[in-house]
Every structure is written in C-alpha cells, then in structure tokens.
C-alpha cells in the first residue's frame, strides 16, 4: 500500500514514522512544499537568531520514508487517486493531508521587501536580514508574537521593537491584570520595546516595493520592518473544490474526509461535529494516531479532545497554561482565584467549584497534577489551591506530552549514562512528540554529570545483551536444523560476526542466499548452508496436475538455482509427477499408492491446477479408473504433512474459473475446505518461490512467515508497482499511450496500456524469470496481476487501465 502524506511539519513526520513502525511493508511518501527536510516549527525563533542552524531543528525521519521537497500541491484527483504539484504527479492508495496552516496578514505583502510573516525557514531568513537597523513592528498579541518579541530582544539588530495590540490583553483575554502588567513590565524593561494596546495599522506609505512609513491609531513609525503574527488559516486551497470544506477540510471523528481514501489531521482539519480545529501539536499527534489506526484497520479509534498543557517558549519568564476542553472564556460563571508572590503569579479560573483553567507566570506548580485535577472534575476550594502550590517532588514538568518531570529525567540520564538526546530515545520519549521541550531536555542532559567510562561500560553491556539475545535465536535455528538432519550437523561457531547483519535485507534470487537469510546468518555462511543442504533427509513429494496447462511444471523444471536434476537427486524425492516421472499407466498409479501407504503423514503434496466441482467433479477424470480430480485431491491430501497450491489456478481457480466458469472450478483451499493450504499464486509461479518455500520446509520443518492469504511474505510482500523499473515514469506522468509510440521506445510506464502492477502483490520485478534476466514489464508488456488469481483473468487481463472502482487492493 502506498500512503502519501502531504505536508512537511511535525504532524507529517509523526505520521510517517508511526506508519513505518505499524506497517513497515507500506511505501510512505512525504510531499512537502519546503526546500528543506522537515523541521520543528516550534523552534523557528532559533532560526531568527541563526539562520544557518536549520539542521539543529531538523526532525528525525525514518530512513525508509521517501521525501519529495519543493513540491507545492495544487490539486487532488480523488478518482484517479493522485495529487498534483506544479511539476509532478503522485499516486496514492491512501492520502493523509497534514498541510497545517498559513499565516494571516492585514494586507497583501507579496513583493514587499520589508514585511514578513513568521511561519517558515524562509520567513526567518527574511526577518533576520530585514530587521537590521529597522524599527520593527510586530502585529499581534498571541503566542507567536510574544515568542518572537522575546527573541528579537536578544538581538542588537533592531533599532526599536513595537508590539501593536488591537485589544487590551496579551496571550489571552482571560489573563489577569496583574499577570498582564508583569509580562508587559518584563518586555518593556528593554528600552527599545514598546507595547501599544488598542492600536493598529490604519495606513502606510509605499515607495516601490518598500514601506517607508506606517500610520497607526496612536502615531507614525518610520523606517519600519513589519512582522505579522495575527493568526493562521487552514492551508487547504487545493482541496476546496474537491473535498467538503468549511474553515478547514471537514472530517469525521475518525479523521476521514468526504473521500474514504483521504484523511486529514492537524490545523488543516475541522471536525464535522463541533467545528474543532487543532491548535497544539499534542492534539495533532492524537489525531494522527486516530487516522493511522482507522486507515490501517488495526482498531476503530475516534478523536477526543484532551486537557491541554501549553505555554510560551520565552527566556524572559516562565509561562504555563493548562486548559479544560470545555472551558468557555465568556461564561459568566467563571471566577478567578489569584495567588501572587513577587514575580510569581498563579491564576486559577474556576466554574461551579471546578477548575477549568490555570495560567502561571514563573510558577513552580506541578502542571501534570493540575491536568489530572481538571480531568477528575472534582470540586475544589481556594484553600486547597493555596495548600497545594508546591512543586512536585520530581521537580518541574519538562515534557507535558509524555508527563516527564525534571528530576525523573535526571534519574534516567544518570542510571543509563545518557550523553546525548539521541541516546535518550531508548529510555524515554520525552522531547520527541511535539518537540517544544527538546532544547530544555538537551540542556538538562548537558548539565547532568555522567562518567564517560561508566557510559561506555553501560553501552557495552546493552550491546552485549542484545547480541546475546540475537545469538540465542540463531542457535535455536541451528539446533532445530541439527535435530531434523542428524547426518549433517551445522556449527554455531563464530556467529557473533554474523549478528551485525541479523536484520539484513534478504536476497531471494538464489536459493542458497534465501535459505541463509531465513536462518538469519551473514552471507559468508552461504557456503556452510550449501554444504549442509546437500545431505538433507529427503522429503517425499507428490505433485498433482489437475485442470492446468502444466505451466508451473514447465517453470519448475527450468529452475537453475539449483537445477532441477540436482534438486530431485540431492534434496527432494519427487516420487510422483505425471510430467516428469518415467513410469506411466499402472506403474505410476502403483508408485502413488506406495507413497500414500508407506509415507503417510510425511510427504508434501504440491497441487497445480484448478479443481472442477461442476457435475460432481466429472469435468476432470484422471487415471485408468476415471477418478475425478476432486476425489483424487481429497484422497491424497488427507494424510499429507503439508499441501502447497502452486499457480493461480490452484490458488482460487485462476483462468479456469474465469467467467462464466462452466466447470465450477475452484482453488485447492476451497475444494478441500481448509485454511492451512500454502498458496503460491502466479501464472506461472516463479520457480524461485516454489524452491525457496519447499527448501525452507525441508530444512526446518516449517514454512516461511505467511500473509493473510497464506502466501510467503518474502515472495508476496511486495507490490509489483513499487519495485518496477518504470515507476519513475509513472510518478512523472510519462505513459505509453499506443504500442510503438515514442513513450514505448523510451521505456515509459505501461499503466495506460493496461499494466496492473499497482494491484499486484508479487516479487516478479525483484527476482525476474529466466535466471533473473527479465520479466514481462521489462520486456515491454504490462503486468496483468496474474498472482491475484481469477480476478486477473476476469478484470485485469485487458490492454487498457480499469475504470475507477473496478479493481481491488
């Protein structure tokens, strides 16, 4: 499944990383309009101070996540499941929109040299460069404006800094008069700073692309540099004509839009019921978890608001905010309880004896405890609030997302000898959800003394423990092999060296490499494995051909790794195969009966071809007695140690069961009414998939890990489309339109000519055919998804792409 995430912020990265953990087999693509890899917008102020440090706020992205930068999405085509930028098209199976928001301005600033918003790395560069020697005007009074004001105060570049506030409060209308005066006093202690309440821009003078003067209600400001921090709007212009929208893209409580294949989270999403739009990173990540769970079908989650813990990222003072989900600032029942001490202010807003909001300035109160108090909705009184003003025994709350206090973090750092933020990941998620506290956590790590020698010792201990655990898994595999094959004992010596590649990418184009990887051994052990399997205890095999074309048998006898003669003579005992055995007539029937009698419960049954059930199975009769195919299958399968259905016909009837299916053909599993049949669909099945699956069973008495359709994941866990050499042309919208046209000569994508690679799960494009030399698409013919079974012949086997809705995933 290909999941495309539109957006390049915290929510997009969180979704991508979570998906890679939950569905590692999926292809995850982030499409961002930024020129830089995703970074933490919460710490944009740091870029204003140093525009070259963008790497320091870059978000950690899983290495398997694909990233397309500088691609601003301009439209979506839900019918064709594509998103379009100005330069490219991107196909998706599922789409997650996380485009966030765009900053508001009071007038059009495009082309204006000395005006900017504060939302991106590009904005930070403009501010850092443009504010030098200027009278900076910050328009707005919210968190963005106040954090930026705090940052500019630490710079010598501005000549003056004016904060224009249209109303009479900072941060929130409910903040107390005492709190407002304290904040204002802290800011205006810098002689360059002026905060003007009840003021706003009413006009401006412009020369060319420069604003030379700003006129406000209270006066004029020459030589300005204007920064807007007046709010944000959902960034969804590309979606308004295609999805149901209001202020944001409308979603249900499962974060699904009006299109079942499109989800939206964060500031771009608006809940259909209630109109909620996320404004905090924690809310965005909760929505992301809900969208992922419902998209993957792992569980049915719904989004619910949580009590929020927020604050300002300023160095001049500490500011904290804890707010209930049902808090209404205009409720006439609200009462304020104020507790002050010097430059510390604790403001509690209570409604009917229930705490609804807390705003703290330079406070040391445990915010997590206040959050729990709001969640319990228990009645409180002023005496309780006063007596519980002391800091938690674990110190101040450092990470509100994960509920980690300062002293808890210090204990983790000391106990595990953590010396960097990267090393902390193994022991705590602090600082990794929204990233707001990352810099604070890094400072705590730096300030906590750790003995380098002790750190090295603990690191080595953890490494040794992990190595021992992996080694034990390898030893268990070898011991099992040795029990099954006493004539040939493999050694576990020197396996420590092999463990470095325990999670190696498996190579299946040669059977030795495949078996070696299945044993979780380093490639250097391929020789050992090859020597070992030459003395395997032979497993008797019966190969039945029912309604088929012998295509899978033909492919099987052309296997070259190993060659079929080596395979039969050295590794397996192919005792019954109508195409290959020398005996015929009564002699062949006697051979079959002998195996059924002498090797009952030991032989492996391989079935090729569909099973006709029409007319009581009389469409297919086999042998001198005219036994029906279904009766023969049931008789032979009864005492088989394992049954493998080879080819699409054996899988679900394949071409034989294609409409109108007059013979009533079905697959082996349906004919036997069993759920333990190992399926290897394909037309024909690649012999590598047959041999690899068979040899793993012979070596370890077990089959490889299977998917939901009982197919080996190593062979069927890949979508043909994702590994096709023509995939780049697909994304670039370069298609063959007619056979022999210019696109065909250039090797462009065959999707428009009927290639069904996007709907097929098989490893053809990885292992290929004819000793790995080629496969249909490479040879110039589209895939028709033969491995999907009879649907390939009923719907997929045509020379044009399918109308929307006529395929399954």
XYZ file of C-alpha atoms in Angstrom, residues 148-694:
547
model
C 9.164 36.427 18.518
C 9.311 39.589 20.630
C 11.338 37.708 23.251
C 13.731 36.528 20.533
C 14.231 39.974 18.971
C 15.020 41.447 22.372
C 18.150 39.262 22.464
C 19.368 40.778 19.206
C 21.135 44.108 18.686
C 19.879 44.322 15.094
C 16.540 46.166 15.576
C 16.621 49.869 16.325
C 13.284 49.589 18.140
C 10.548 46.981 18.582
C 6.874 47.910 18.748
C 4.178 45.363 19.567
C 0.864 46.514 18.121
C -2.043 45.008 20.076
C -5.512 45.729 18.706
C -7.212 44.861 22.002
C -6.140 45.314 25.626
C -4.548 41.969 26.533
C -1.596 39.715 25.748
C -1.788 35.972 25.038
C -5.404 35.516 26.200
C -8.359 37.682 27.117
C -8.675 35.898 30.480
C -5.185 36.713 31.733
C -5.315 38.702 34.967
C -4.478 42.407 35.166
C -1.569 41.539 37.468
C -0.259 38.968 35.020
C -0.591 41.387 32.121
C 1.340 44.115 33.919
C 4.075 41.665 34.932
C 4.583 40.466 31.362
C 4.462 43.986 29.975
C 6.986 45.165 32.543
C 9.394 42.343 31.708
C 9.261 43.133 27.993
C 9.420 46.906 28.324
C 12.439 46.672 30.618
C 14.245 46.753 27.267
C 14.260 50.454 26.346
C 13.741 49.590 22.680
C 10.421 47.807 23.334
C 7.021 49.484 23.341
C 3.716 47.651 23.696
C 0.774 49.637 22.334
C -2.642 48.376 23.421
C -5.712 49.407 21.434
C -3.545 50.248 18.452
C -3.480 49.016 14.866
C -2.218 49.944 11.393
C -4.576 52.311 9.589
C -2.413 53.287 6.610
C 1.055 53.084 5.118
C 3.316 54.893 2.684
C 4.980 52.800 -0.005
C 7.769 53.617 -2.417
C 8.367 50.899 -4.969
C 8.455 47.640 -3.003
C 9.326 49.254 0.347
C 7.002 50.555 3.057
C 8.600 53.790 4.203
C 6.121 54.760 6.918
C 3.382 53.080 8.934
C 0.476 55.055 10.311
C -1.317 53.674 13.365
C -4.135 54.960 15.535
C -1.569 56.259 18.009
C 1.115 57.650 15.742
C 3.615 57.083 12.939
C 6.592 54.726 12.642
C 9.291 55.485 10.082
C 11.801 53.057 8.581
C 9.705 50.022 9.564
C 10.052 46.290 9.228
C 6.645 44.670 9.757
C 6.107 41.123 11.031
C 2.582 39.733 11.156
C 1.624 37.369 13.965
C -2.113 37.905 13.851
C -3.265 34.327 13.426
C -3.500 31.477 10.951
C -5.903 29.895 8.475
C -6.033 26.221 7.406
C -3.813 25.663 4.378
C -6.299 23.938 2.052
C -6.794 25.915 -1.210
C -6.003 22.799 -3.283
C -8.857 20.863 -1.649
C -11.780 23.284 -1.515
C -13.308 22.256 -4.856
C -12.758 18.519 -4.332
C -13.478 17.765 -0.665
C -16.120 19.038 1.736
C -14.658 22.072 3.493
C -15.621 24.836 5.881
C -12.770 26.727 7.533
C -10.798 23.519 7.239
C -11.284 20.197 5.485
C -14.268 18.570 7.179
C -13.506 15.229 8.831
C -15.454 12.807 10.998
C -14.308 11.657 14.424
C -12.058 9.090 12.700
C -10.300 11.904 10.790
C -11.690 10.711 7.452
C -12.723 13.303 4.883
C -15.655 13.084 2.469
C -13.476 10.690 0.416
C -12.961 7.306 2.072
C -9.329 7.127 0.956
C -8.345 10.570 2.216
C -7.671 11.543 5.831
C -6.800 14.951 7.256
C -5.217 15.901 10.582
C -3.927 18.952 12.400
C -4.595 22.589 11.608
C -5.924 21.734 8.134
C -8.703 19.525 9.569
C -12.018 20.645 11.042
C -14.260 18.205 12.893
C -17.645 17.983 11.205
C -19.343 17.811 14.604
C -18.491 20.833 16.727
C -16.065 22.522 14.329
C -12.929 21.826 16.395
C -9.592 22.714 14.727
C -6.364 21.596 16.407
C -4.054 24.346 17.557
C -1.485 22.402 19.554
C 0.999 19.765 18.473
C -0.286 17.241 21.013
C -3.764 17.478 19.515
C -2.284 16.955 16.050
C -0.436 13.822 17.122
C -3.554 12.394 18.795
C -5.447 12.977 15.557
C -2.602 11.330 13.655
C -2.874 8.200 15.820
C -6.620 8.087 15.166
C -6.170 8.458 11.396
C -3.455 5.782 11.260
C -5.486 3.258 13.271
C -8.531 3.678 11.030
C -6.551 3.831 7.797
C -4.754 0.570 8.567
C -7.849 -1.010 10.082
C -5.934 -2.038 13.205
C -8.586 -0.585 15.503
C -11.523 1.778 15.411
C -10.346 4.930 17.162
C -12.139 8.234 17.481
C -10.684 11.621 18.318
C -11.440 13.172 21.675
C -10.062 16.450 22.959
C -7.799 16.274 25.984
C -6.924 18.761 28.693
C -4.081 20.765 27.179
C -0.814 21.860 28.742
C 0.775 24.722 26.860
C 2.973 27.730 27.383
C 5.331 30.227 25.846
C 8.868 29.468 24.682
C 10.461 32.595 26.097
C 13.625 33.163 28.054
C 12.481 36.255 29.926
C 9.994 34.417 32.167
C 8.231 31.083 32.620
C 4.667 30.902 31.335
C 2.350 27.903 31.627
C -1.255 27.273 30.587
C -3.492 24.301 31.482
C -6.965 24.378 29.899
C -10.038 22.140 30.104
C -11.677 21.028 26.860
C -14.981 22.684 27.813
C -13.521 25.986 29.006
C -15.507 28.985 27.793
C -13.801 32.343 28.423
C -17.126 34.192 28.123
C -19.010 32.070 30.676
C -20.447 34.420 33.290
C -20.000 31.724 35.974
C -16.208 31.881 35.705
C -14.395 33.022 38.851
C -10.702 33.898 39.116
C -8.578 32.963 42.116
C -5.248 34.787 42.105
C -2.245 33.860 44.246
C 0.798 36.103 43.828
C 4.246 36.291 45.349
C 6.810 38.736 43.931
C 7.226 37.994 40.221
C 5.218 34.779 40.525
C 1.516 34.692 39.648
C -0.803 31.671 39.790
C -4.170 32.336 38.197
C -6.937 29.758 38.629
C -10.226 30.070 36.726
C -12.968 28.091 38.445
C -16.510 27.406 37.289
C -19.007 25.965 39.789
C -16.123 24.898 42.045
C -14.405 23.034 39.174
C -11.021 24.081 37.900
C -11.248 24.985 34.205
C -8.003 26.831 33.510
C -4.686 27.681 35.083
C -2.270 30.373 33.905
C 1.046 30.545 35.701
C 3.874 33.060 35.400
C 7.172 31.952 36.931
C 5.231 29.219 38.717
C 6.616 26.010 40.180
C 3.312 24.131 40.400
C 3.119 20.595 39.023
C 1.148 21.138 35.804
C 0.525 17.436 35.393
C -1.210 17.367 38.770
C -3.407 20.279 37.663
C -4.262 18.428 34.471
C -5.372 15.409 36.485
C -7.403 17.708 38.762
C -9.278 19.128 35.750
C -9.822 15.644 34.302
C -11.335 14.290 37.520
C -13.755 17.260 37.579
C -13.692 17.216 41.384
C -14.890 20.225 43.393
C -12.136 22.387 44.886
C -11.790 25.461 47.064
C -9.248 28.260 47.371
C -7.692 26.724 50.474
C -6.902 23.554 48.544
C -5.280 25.541 45.751
C -3.171 27.528 48.195
C -2.016 24.499 50.176
C -1.032 22.584 47.027
C 1.150 25.226 45.425
C 4.427 23.436 45.977
C 6.383 21.888 43.165
C 6.190 18.162 42.583
C 8.801 16.087 44.387
C 10.136 15.321 40.888
C 10.677 18.989 40.033
C 9.074 20.991 37.258
C 7.233 19.336 34.379
C 9.658 19.271 31.440
C 7.691 17.310 28.837
C 3.923 17.692 29.124
C 3.239 15.348 26.195
C 4.872 12.385 27.940
C 4.423 13.586 31.535
C 8.146 13.650 32.386
C 9.446 15.823 35.250
C 12.933 17.259 35.521
C 14.228 15.018 38.330
C 12.696 11.925 36.681
C 14.664 12.825 33.590
C 17.851 13.356 35.584
C 17.431 9.884 37.133
C 17.023 8.347 33.664
C 20.127 10.171 32.433
C 22.249 9.044 35.364
C 21.028 5.447 35.536
C 21.592 4.889 31.843
C 24.597 7.191 31.384
C 22.806 9.146 28.658
C 25.129 11.617 26.991
C 23.009 12.887 24.084
C 19.401 13.407 23.018
C 19.753 10.525 20.559
C 20.789 8.130 23.360
C 17.748 9.182 25.434
C 15.376 7.753 22.809
C 15.916 4.202 24.048
C 14.787 5.137 27.567
C 12.222 7.942 27.184
C 10.077 9.643 24.533
C 10.495 12.999 26.254
C 11.040 15.762 23.725
C 10.004 13.645 20.743
C 6.249 14.141 20.488
C 5.835 17.848 19.810
C 9.476 18.891 20.193
C 8.668 22.009 22.230
C 10.805 20.880 25.140
C 13.655 19.357 23.126
C 16.070 22.206 23.773
C 15.273 22.150 27.509
C 15.896 18.407 27.635
C 19.180 18.772 25.792
C 20.198 21.391 28.359
C 19.343 19.002 31.215
C 21.372 16.233 29.575
C 24.347 18.592 29.225
C 24.032 19.760 32.825
C 23.760 16.263 34.322
C 27.228 14.856 35.072
C 27.845 11.429 33.568
C 31.108 9.496 33.844
C 32.255 8.735 30.258
C 33.815 5.460 31.393
C 30.553 4.397 33.047
C 28.627 5.426 29.929
C 30.903 3.295 27.767
C 30.521 0.354 30.145
C 26.721 0.529 30.162
C 26.626 0.924 26.396
C 28.781 -2.178 26.001
C 26.549 -4.086 28.429
C 23.462 -3.226 26.391
C 25.228 -4.178 23.186
C 26.356 -7.491 24.662
C 22.850 -8.241 25.909
C 21.332 -7.510 22.509
C 23.990 -9.612 20.799
C 23.376 -12.498 23.199
C 19.630 -12.369 22.535
C 20.126 -12.438 18.769
C 22.730 -15.187 19.092
C 20.284 -17.291 21.069
C 17.774 -17.029 18.215
C 20.416 -18.191 15.742
C 21.448 -21.085 17.976
C 17.820 -22.172 18.286
C 17.514 -22.273 14.489
C 20.696 -24.300 14.148
C 19.681 -26.720 16.891
C 16.368 -27.333 15.169
C 18.142 -27.953 11.883
C 20.528 -30.420 13.526
C 17.664 -32.329 15.137
C 15.941 -32.704 11.796
C 19.111 -33.636 9.878
C 21.376 -35.688 12.141
C 23.623 -36.751 9.256
C 24.726 -33.200 8.701
C 25.450 -31.000 11.702
C 25.939 -27.253 11.276
C 28.212 -25.388 13.701
C 27.311 -22.207 15.557
C 30.932 -21.098 15.938
C 31.871 -17.519 15.117
C 28.256 -16.430 14.767
C 28.995 -13.187 16.628
C 30.395 -11.793 13.394
C 27.188 -12.724 11.613
C 24.983 -10.829 14.025
C 25.924 -7.463 12.554
C 23.689 -8.375 9.644
C 20.942 -10.087 11.625
C 18.342 -7.808 10.031
C 19.939 -7.988 6.597
C 17.857 -7.443 3.513
C 17.076 -10.875 2.255
C 18.209 -11.907 -1.195
C 15.945 -14.395 -2.843
C 17.292 -14.521 -6.382
C 19.419 -17.509 -5.415
C 18.058 -20.227 -3.179
C 21.178 -20.524 -1.022
C 21.077 -16.821 -0.230
C 17.410 -17.130 0.579
C 17.836 -20.014 2.987
C 20.863 -18.337 4.576
C 18.869 -15.181 5.157
C 15.925 -17.164 6.504
C 18.299 -18.601 9.109
C 19.363 -15.022 9.915
C 23.000 -15.691 9.027
C 25.591 -13.450 7.407
C 26.152 -14.074 3.653
C 29.577 -15.530 4.492
C 27.717 -18.611 5.753
C 26.172 -19.381 2.353
C 28.878 -21.968 1.771
C 28.060 -23.689 5.049
C 24.367 -23.759 4.189
C 25.030 -25.051 0.684
C 27.177 -27.862 2.080
C 24.574 -28.653 4.710
C 21.549 -28.969 2.448
C 23.305 -31.409 0.116
C 22.830 -34.038 2.810
C 19.271 -33.213 3.804
C 16.936 -36.016 4.750
C 14.913 -36.389 1.579
C 11.239 -35.494 1.840
C 8.846 -37.444 -0.434
C 6.837 -35.139 -2.678
C 3.677 -35.804 -4.686
C 2.912 -33.298 -7.442
C -0.645 -33.474 -8.780
C -1.734 -31.788 -12.001
C -5.450 -31.038 -12.193
C -7.109 -28.545 -14.564
C -3.972 -26.805 -15.779
C -1.664 -26.070 -18.666
C 1.460 -27.536 -16.986
C 2.908 -24.011 -16.979
C 4.074 -24.227 -13.386
C 5.687 -27.610 -14.017
C 7.423 -26.176 -17.062
C 8.748 -23.299 -14.962
C 9.770 -25.680 -12.192
C 11.855 -27.915 -14.451
C 13.623 -24.814 -15.776
C 14.822 -23.748 -12.331
C 18.539 -23.059 -12.390
C 19.347 -22.395 -8.723
C 19.563 -25.337 -8.175
C 18.947 -27.132 -11.447
C 16.016 -29.482 -11.401
C 18.182 -32.611 -11.699
C 20.203 -31.553 -8.646
C 17.028 -30.664 -6.819
C 15.440 -34.074 -7.442
C 18.566 -36.154 -6.954
C 20.029 -34.364 -3.920
C 17.389 -32.502 -1.996
C 13.892 -33.839 -2.542
C 12.295 -37.084 -3.550
C 9.877 -36.148 -6.320
C 8.220 -39.538 -6.266
C 5.091 -38.703 -8.254
C 4.799 -36.147 -11.042
C 2.957 -37.089 -14.200
C 5.097 -34.838 -16.383
C 8.499 -35.863 -15.032
C 8.238 -39.453 -13.872
C 9.374 -42.257 -16.156
C 6.604 -44.630 -15.137
C 3.150 -44.448 -16.687
C -0.170 -46.245 -16.546
C -0.470 -48.852 -13.800
C 3.151 -48.367 -12.738
C 2.587 -44.702 -11.981
C -0.563 -45.477 -10.042
C 1.325 -48.078 -8.018
C 4.008 -45.507 -7.207
C 1.363 -43.132 -5.913
C -0.312 -45.769 -3.780
C 3.050 -46.805 -2.355
C 3.779 -43.284 -1.151
C 0.331 -42.897 0.349
C 0.767 -46.149 2.240
C 4.451 -46.094 3.233
C 4.952 -42.347 3.818
C 1.611 -41.424 5.318
C 1.954 -38.175 7.264
C 5.441 -37.489 5.886
C 5.005 -36.478 2.246
C 4.391 -32.974 0.895
C 1.600 -32.528 -1.636
C 2.059 -29.916 -4.356
C -1.030 -29.194 -6.428
C -1.029 -27.460 -9.795
C -4.253 -26.502 -11.497
C -7.834 -25.731 -10.579
C -10.312 -28.201 -9.136
C -13.559 -28.551 -11.158
C -16.562 -29.163 -8.909
C -19.289 -28.962 -11.580
C -21.210 -32.145 -12.340
C -19.762 -33.663 -9.159
C -16.261 -33.141 -10.497
C -16.833 -35.076 -13.714
C -15.238 -32.342 -15.855
C -11.872 -33.814 -14.855
C -11.110 -37.534 -14.668
C -7.640 -38.977 -14.067
C -6.136 -42.480 -14.259
C -7.384 -45.848 -15.500
C -10.304 -45.820 -13.074
C -11.519 -42.406 -14.149
C -11.185 -40.892 -10.676
C -12.373 -37.293 -10.570
C -9.821 -34.612 -9.857
C -11.534 -33.513 -6.659
C -11.701 -37.086 -5.329
C -8.009 -37.644 -6.118
C -7.106 -34.375 -4.409
C -9.059 -35.180 -1.259
C -7.642 -38.692 -1.081
C -4.018 -37.616 -1.475
C -4.325 -34.506 0.728
C -5.835 -36.431 3.631
C -2.529 -37.684 5.077
C -0.123 -35.114 3.617
C 2.237 -33.359 6.014
C 1.630 -30.150 4.077
C -0.256 -29.023 0.974
C 1.119 -26.361 -1.362
C -1.082 -24.817 -4.075
C 1.194 -23.746 -6.923
C -0.049 -21.300 -9.542
C -3.089 -19.029 -9.790
C -5.380 -21.863 -10.882
C -4.585 -23.829 -7.733
C -4.954 -20.630 -5.686
C -8.579 -19.781 -6.499
C -9.331 -21.368 -9.884
C -7.417 -18.794 -11.927
C -8.059 -18.755 -15.646
C -10.057 -21.988 -15.415
C -12.503 -20.293 -13.032
C -12.763 -17.113 -15.125
C -16.308 -16.108 -16.045
C -18.528 -17.850 -16.901
C -16.691 -20.803 -15.262
C -18.841 -23.632 -16.674
C -16.822 -26.322 -14.882
C -17.322 -24.768 -11.461
C -13.561 -24.613 -10.963
C -12.205 -23.502 -7.576
C -8.857 -23.387 -5.831
C -7.333 -26.116 -3.688
C -8.202 -24.482 -0.350
C -11.872 -24.118 -1.302
C -12.083 -27.634 -2.705
C -10.641 -29.087 0.488
C -12.416 -26.588 2.731
C -9.145 -25.990 4.570
C -7.428 -22.820 5.767
C -3.908 -24.268 6.105
C -3.064 -24.541 2.390
C 0.152 -22.731 1.428
C -0.575 -20.608 -1.644
C 1.996 -19.701 -4.303
C -0.113 -17.926 -6.958
C 1.304 -16.797 -10.288
C 0.889 -17.701 -13.938
C 3.310 -19.318 -13.830
C 4.684 -19.125 -10.324
C 8.331 -18.153 -10.340
C 10.308 -21.371 -9.640
C 12.366 -19.464 -7.070
C 9.209 -19.077 -4.984
C 8.473 -22.807 -5.219
C 12.005 -23.959 -4.469
C 12.602 -21.422 -1.713
C 9.386 -22.276 0.125
C 9.971 -26.005 -0.311
